[in-house]
Amino acid sequence: TASSSLAHYSTSSQPVGAKKALLRRSSHPRRSSSSSTAWPLSVSFTTSTPSMTNQTTNGFSTMVLEDEEIETNNAPVEYPTEMSESERYLFDLNGFVIVRNVLTPEEIAAAHAAIDAHMDEAVPRSDPTLRNAIEGSPMYGSGPPRLDLGGIFEWSEIESRVFKSILAHPRLIPLFHGLLGKGYRLDHIPFVLMNNQGGEGFQLHGGTVDCTSGEYNSNLAYTCHQGSIRSNLLGCNVMLVDHNPGDGGFCVVPGSHKSNFKMPQGMVDGLSHAEYIVQPATKAGDVVLFSEGTVHGAMGWTSDTQRRCALYRFAPATMSYGRSYFQRTENADGSVENSTTMWPTKFYDGLNDAQRAVLEPPYANRLDRPNILEDGTGTNVEITQRSQRKKQHDADVFKTKYF
């Protein structure tokens, strides 16, 4: 089995004044009546008054701790404005870092409520061609397939608010800038992935040097030059439930972003050298940032709490792996009717300037790209631009605003 991570992989970011919440497992969980699977699909998380509990549809209860146990400091939250030396060191050492307590208990509850409202839209990866691990491996699990839930940026403004907050969360902006540079952008459409007990994980994959072929993978490359870190593609896993040691879920091979060789036989399936595969222990509200150049995957899920996390990928200003930002309409004959460098329209609903800046298509900062200010607010931007004379010259030469 894979080992669990130690505290030295993480950095703390507990917001001031956040209330503590306690999740307790009921002894009589219900199962969904869905005809597509015999496993429970829905977990509801609700708030309650102190010393009272609410029973949910899947056997969970939530309780706000007694008044004397609640932290009630109402001082404004002050977020760091740059990536710390310890965060930089840990990421360069391991290829990932855990940022603790990014979401508050109230935000976690809101995310679960939104997921519950759309649970019937979840798509199980039940087809054999969609399975992500070989049967009998630690990644395979023992039963149900993973559930994928898209559309989280296209739900109502209230339902999508917590998920959209990750785009320019003031706790994460310094790390995004430190790992991707200013002008970082959303690269893939984010989604929620879920596992019921026994659910399948994902065999190890990725690597700056691909872990199975041994070929250099520039799309996922990690570099560090004179103290400047860059990941060509950054994974962002927002944990919505606790992932305790041995529960399974996200796993990683620390330091593999610097590996120069493919993995030994059987390691991608966890069948050999398993002691080098780490399942970091995380709590609901934590965020795991990892280079896609770091070999990673997911262990089979063993907990009776449904696994839930939201997965994002971000890229530097000029980089692109995904193409969902590029919308085009094709006619039956294959000709293009129209195209635009825009994400789906609902992605933009309710965004502030900083969040909207992260949805820009790939282009260089100097070409009027909005850059998020490092002021701890996660709302303000500045435009980086060339001189008006150079802009006019380009217009004279190319007859367009940009070359």
PDB file of N, CA, C and O in Angstrom, residues 51 55 60 114 148 165 167 183 198 210 219 277 290 324:
ATOM      1  N   SER A  51     -24.841  22.710  18.746  1.00  0.00           N
ATOM      2  CA  SER A  51     -25.253  21.536  19.524  1.00  0.00           C
ATOM      3  C   SER A  51     -26.431  20.799  18.901  1.00  0.00           C
ATOM      4  O   SER A  51     -27.003  19.930  19.510  1.00  0.00           O
ATOM      5  N   GLN A  55     -29.553  15.238   9.929  1.00  0.00           N
ATOM      6  CA  GLN A  55     -29.332  13.995   9.215  1.00  0.00           C
ATOM      7  C   GLN A  55     -29.502  14.264   7.728  1.00  0.00           C
ATOM      8  O   GLN A  55     -30.459  14.911   7.306  1.00  0.00           O
ATOM      9  N   PHE A  60     -24.968  11.225   6.516  1.00  0.00           N
ATOM     10  CA  PHE A  60     -24.040  12.127   7.176  1.00  0.00           C
ATOM     11  C   PHE A  60     -24.808  13.066   8.086  1.00  0.00           C
ATOM     12  O   PHE A  60     -25.964  13.382   7.856  1.00  0.00           O
ATOM     13  N   ALA A 114     -24.376  22.490  -3.852  1.00  0.00           N
ATOM     14  CA  ALA A 114     -24.462  22.643  -5.305  1.00  0.00           C
ATOM     15  C   ALA A 114     -24.270  21.305  -6.003  1.00  0.00           C
ATOM     16  O   ALA A 114     -24.988  20.974  -6.965  1.00  0.00           O
ATOM     17  N   ASP A 148     -17.815  11.467 -12.733  1.00  0.00           N
ATOM     18  CA  ASP A 148     -17.354  12.779 -13.178  1.00  0.00           C
ATOM     19  C   ASP A 148     -18.541  13.717 -13.347  1.00  0.00           C
ATOM     20  O   ASP A 148     -19.530  13.367 -14.004  1.00  0.00           O
ATOM     21  N   SER A 165     -14.396  30.940  -7.354  1.00  0.00           N
ATOM     22  CA  SER A 165     -13.492  31.690  -6.480  1.00  0.00           C
ATOM     23  C   SER A 165     -12.060  31.190  -6.584  1.00  0.00           C
ATOM     24  O   SER A 165     -11.105  31.934  -6.307  1.00  0.00           O
ATOM     25  N   LEU A 167     -10.387  30.581  -9.194  1.00  0.00           N
ATOM     26  CA  LEU A 167      -9.685  31.223 -10.304  1.00  0.00           C
ATOM     27  C   LEU A 167      -8.699  32.283  -9.823  1.00  0.00           C
ATOM     28  O   LEU A 167      -7.593  32.403 -10.371  1.00  0.00           O
ATOM     29  N   GLY A 183      -0.208  36.624 -15.352  1.00  0.00           N
ATOM     30  CA  GLY A 183      -0.993  36.350 -16.551  1.00  0.00           C
ATOM     31  C   GLY A 183      -1.411  34.902 -16.682  1.00  0.00           C
ATOM     32  O   GLY A 183      -1.872  34.475 -17.747  1.00  0.00           O
ATOM     33  N   GLY A 198     -14.676   1.815  -2.465  1.00  0.00           N
ATOM     34  CA  GLY A 198     -14.211   0.830  -3.419  1.00  0.00           C
ATOM     35  C   GLY A 198     -13.995   1.380  -4.811  1.00  0.00           C
ATOM     36  O   GLY A 198     -13.567   0.654  -5.707  1.00  0.00           O
ATOM     37  N   ASP A 210       8.103  11.414 -19.596  1.00  0.00           N
ATOM     38  CA  ASP A 210       6.919  10.577 -19.457  1.00  0.00           C
ATOM     39  C   ASP A 210       7.240   9.287 -18.720  1.00  0.00           C
ATOM     40  O   ASP A 210       8.216   8.592 -19.043  1.00  0.00           O
ATOM     41  N   ASN A 219       4.934  19.592 -22.984  1.00  0.00           N
ATOM     42  CA  ASN A 219       3.624  20.117 -22.574  1.00  0.00           C
ATOM     43  C   ASN A 219       3.463  20.145 -21.062  1.00  0.00           C
ATOM     44  O   ASN A 219       2.687  20.945 -20.531  1.00  0.00           O
ATOM     45  N   ILE A 277       5.301   5.720  -3.538  1.00  0.00           N
ATOM     46  CA  ILE A 277       4.051   6.368  -3.965  1.00  0.00           C
ATOM     47  C   ILE A 277       3.345   6.885  -2.716  1.00  0.00           C
ATOM     48  O   ILE A 277       3.021   6.120  -1.807  1.00  0.00           O
ATOM     49  N   PHE A 290      -0.027  20.822  -7.915  1.00  0.00           N
ATOM     50  CA  PHE A 290       0.997  19.893  -8.373  1.00  0.00           C
ATOM     51  C   PHE A 290       1.334  20.149  -9.833  1.00  0.00           C
ATOM     52  O   PHE A 290       0.465  20.470 -10.644  1.00  0.00           O
ATOM     53  N   SER A 324     -10.613  24.110 -25.023  1.00  0.00           N
ATOM     54  CA  SER A 324     -12.019  24.441 -24.793  1.00  0.00           C
ATOM     55  C   SER A 324     -12.277  25.940 -24.864  1.00  0.00           C
ATOM     56  O   SER A 324     -13.411  26.369 -25.091  1.00  0.00           O
TER      57      SER A 324
END
